[in-house]
């Protein structure tokens, strides 16, 4: 369950970003990116602060956060595992791979493992089509991923956590 109150440090970060972005034309996307870059997500509890700071409705803020797959509204796990769902990866087996990953981790897309180690997310092109299927873990892209390779990568992540 999401916290109903922002912790003081997160509140300070969010307010600072609002202050830095509020006079920019088209500030919402850069503001959301800045918040997510610092916190790892854009807390739903912050939507009213963002909407007030940018003179937007809460619905507009919510709509942008939920429209773009990149934004998260809940705190992610310590590692983000993204599975490419673009055409090239699908043609070369990403659907089988994503089902294997879901079964191995015991989560669906946009969920985090019970131990808080890994959040699973879809992504819609990693630009690694020549090496499909591809995944990205945190900021590193891996190509030609099969069940054996992803099992090793997941095992490495869990050991590192």
Short mmCIF file of C-alpha atoms in Angstrom, two decimals, residues 15-157:
data_model
loop_
_atom_site.label_atom_id
_atom_site.label_comp_id
_atom_site.label_asym_id
_atom_site.label_seq_id
_atom_site.Cartn_x
_atom_site.Cartn_y
_atom_site.Cartn_z
CA UNK A 15 9.18 20.97 -4.23
CA UNK A 16 12.65 21.90 -5.47
CA UNK A 17 11.94 20.38 -8.88
CA UNK A 18 8.56 22.14 -9.06
CA UNK A 19 10.26 25.44 -8.25
CA UNK A 20 12.95 24.85 -10.92
CA UNK A 21 10.44 23.88 -13.62
CA UNK A 22 7.33 25.96 -12.96
CA UNK A 23 8.27 28.88 -15.22
CA UNK A 24 9.30 26.64 -18.15
CA UNK A 25 6.91 26.28 -21.09
CA UNK A 26 5.83 22.65 -21.32
CA UNK A 27 7.30 21.90 -17.91
CA UNK A 28 5.31 18.80 -16.99
CA UNK A 29 7.37 16.14 -18.78
CA UNK A 30 10.78 17.52 -17.75
CA UNK A 31 9.48 17.89 -14.18
CA UNK A 32 8.20 14.31 -14.07
CA UNK A 33 11.51 13.04 -15.45
CA UNK A 34 13.44 15.00 -12.82
CA UNK A 35 11.31 13.65 -9.98
CA UNK A 36 11.56 10.07 -11.24
CA UNK A 37 15.31 10.41 -11.79
CA UNK A 38 15.73 11.36 -8.13
CA UNK A 39 13.09 9.19 -6.44
CA UNK A 40 12.75 6.29 -8.87
CA UNK A 41 9.05 7.05 -9.32
CA UNK A 42 6.49 9.87 -9.28
CA UNK A 43 4.41 9.37 -6.10
CA UNK A 44 0.67 9.73 -6.64
CA UNK A 45 0.49 11.71 -3.42
CA UNK A 46 2.59 14.39 -5.17
CA UNK A 47 0.15 14.93 -8.05
CA UNK A 48 -1.70 17.77 -6.26
CA UNK A 49 1.60 19.56 -5.53
CA UNK A 50 2.67 19.20 -9.16
CA UNK A 51 -0.70 20.32 -10.50
CA UNK A 52 -0.76 23.39 -8.26
CA UNK A 53 2.84 24.31 -9.11
CA UNK A 54 2.21 24.09 -12.86
CA UNK A 55 -1.41 25.35 -12.84
CA UNK A 56 -2.72 22.07 -14.19
CA UNK A 57 -5.45 19.75 -12.97
CA UNK A 58 -4.57 16.65 -10.99
CA UNK A 59 -6.24 14.70 -13.82
CA UNK A 60 -3.79 16.17 -16.33
CA UNK A 61 -0.81 15.13 -14.21
CA UNK A 62 -2.27 11.66 -13.65
CA UNK A 63 -3.04 11.33 -17.36
CA UNK A 64 0.54 12.07 -18.40
CA UNK A 65 2.08 9.76 -15.78
CA UNK A 66 -0.21 6.88 -16.78
CA UNK A 67 0.04 7.51 -20.55
CA UNK A 68 3.81 7.18 -20.77
CA UNK A 69 5.16 3.70 -19.98
CA UNK A 70 8.40 5.19 -18.68
CA UNK A 71 6.82 6.73 -15.57
CA UNK A 72 6.15 4.77 -12.41
CA UNK A 73 3.72 5.85 -9.73
CA UNK A 74 4.99 3.34 -7.16
CA UNK A 75 8.40 2.73 -5.72
CA UNK A 76 10.29 0.16 -7.81
CA UNK A 77 12.47 -2.71 -6.65
CA UNK A 78 16.20 -2.35 -6.28
CA UNK A 79 16.59 -3.43 -9.92
CA UNK A 80 14.39 -2.80 -12.97
CA UNK A 81 14.11 -5.63 -15.51
CA UNK A 82 12.52 -4.48 -18.76
CA UNK A 83 11.55 -6.88 -21.53
CA UNK A 84 11.38 -5.47 -25.05
CA UNK A 85 7.98 -5.97 -26.67
CA UNK A 86 8.72 -4.41 -30.06
CA UNK A 87 8.08 -6.33 -33.27
CA UNK A 88 11.61 -7.65 -33.84
CA UNK A 89 11.85 -9.01 -30.30
CA UNK A 90 8.36 -10.52 -30.55
CA UNK A 91 9.28 -12.19 -33.83
CA UNK A 92 12.30 -13.78 -32.18
CA UNK A 93 10.64 -15.05 -29.01
CA UNK A 94 10.16 -12.27 -26.48
CA UNK A 95 6.66 -13.49 -25.57
CA UNK A 96 8.02 -16.89 -24.54
CA UNK A 97 10.84 -15.11 -22.69
CA UNK A 98 8.49 -12.75 -20.83
CA UNK A 99 6.29 -15.68 -19.75
CA UNK A 100 9.40 -17.49 -18.49
CA UNK A 101 10.48 -14.40 -16.55
CA UNK A 102 7.01 -13.88 -15.04
CA UNK A 103 6.95 -17.50 -13.87
CA UNK A 104 10.50 -17.36 -12.53
CA UNK A 105 9.93 -14.12 -10.60
CA UNK A 106 6.31 -14.78 -9.63
CA UNK A 107 5.20 -11.34 -10.82
CA UNK A 108 3.39 -9.72 -13.71
CA UNK A 109 4.46 -6.56 -15.52
CA UNK A 110 4.56 -3.49 -13.23
CA UNK A 111 5.00 -5.66 -10.15
CA UNK A 112 7.95 -6.16 -7.81
CA UNK A 113 9.19 -9.45 -6.39
CA UNK A 114 8.26 -10.15 -2.78
CA UNK A 115 11.85 -9.57 -1.67
CA UNK A 116 11.87 -6.11 -3.29
CA UNK A 117 14.76 -7.05 -5.56
CA UNK A 118 13.28 -6.81 -9.07
CA UNK A 119 10.50 -4.84 -10.73
CA UNK A 120 9.38 -6.26 -14.08
CA UNK A 121 8.33 -3.82 -16.79
CA UNK A 122 7.58 -3.95 -20.50
CA UNK A 123 9.45 -1.61 -22.81
CA UNK A 124 8.62 -0.87 -26.41
CA UNK A 125 11.96 -0.86 -28.19
CA UNK A 126 15.47 -0.89 -26.86
CA UNK A 127 16.98 -0.19 -30.28
CA UNK A 128 18.74 -3.54 -30.17
CA UNK A 129 16.73 -5.23 -32.93
CA UNK A 130 19.72 -6.99 -34.50
CA UNK A 131 20.17 -8.87 -31.21
CA UNK A 132 16.55 -9.72 -30.43
CA UNK A 133 15.07 -10.63 -28.05
CA UNK A 134 16.47 -7.98 -25.76
CA UNK A 135 16.07 -6.96 -22.13
CA UNK A 136 17.40 -4.07 -20.10
CA UNK A 137 18.42 -4.43 -16.49
CA UNK A 138 18.74 -1.09 -14.79
CA UNK A 139 20.62 0.80 -17.53
CA UNK A 140 22.33 -2.12 -19.29
CA UNK A 141 20.92 -3.74 -22.45
CA UNK A 142 21.36 -7.46 -23.12
CA UNK A 143 20.70 -9.07 -26.49
CA UNK A 144 19.92 -12.57 -27.77
CA UNK A 145 18.40 -13.38 -24.40
CA UNK A 146 16.99 -16.86 -23.90
CA UNK A 147 15.69 -18.59 -20.78
CA UNK A 148 19.15 -19.80 -19.77
CA UNK A 149 20.70 -16.34 -20.12
CA UNK A 150 17.88 -14.57 -18.25
CA UNK A 151 18.03 -17.16 -15.44
CA UNK A 152 21.73 -16.35 -15.00
CA UNK A 153 21.09 -12.58 -15.09
CA UNK A 154 18.30 -12.88 -12.50
CA UNK A 155 20.48 -15.07 -10.31
CA UNK A 156 23.27 -12.47 -10.51
CA UNK A 157 20.83 -9.69 -9.58
#
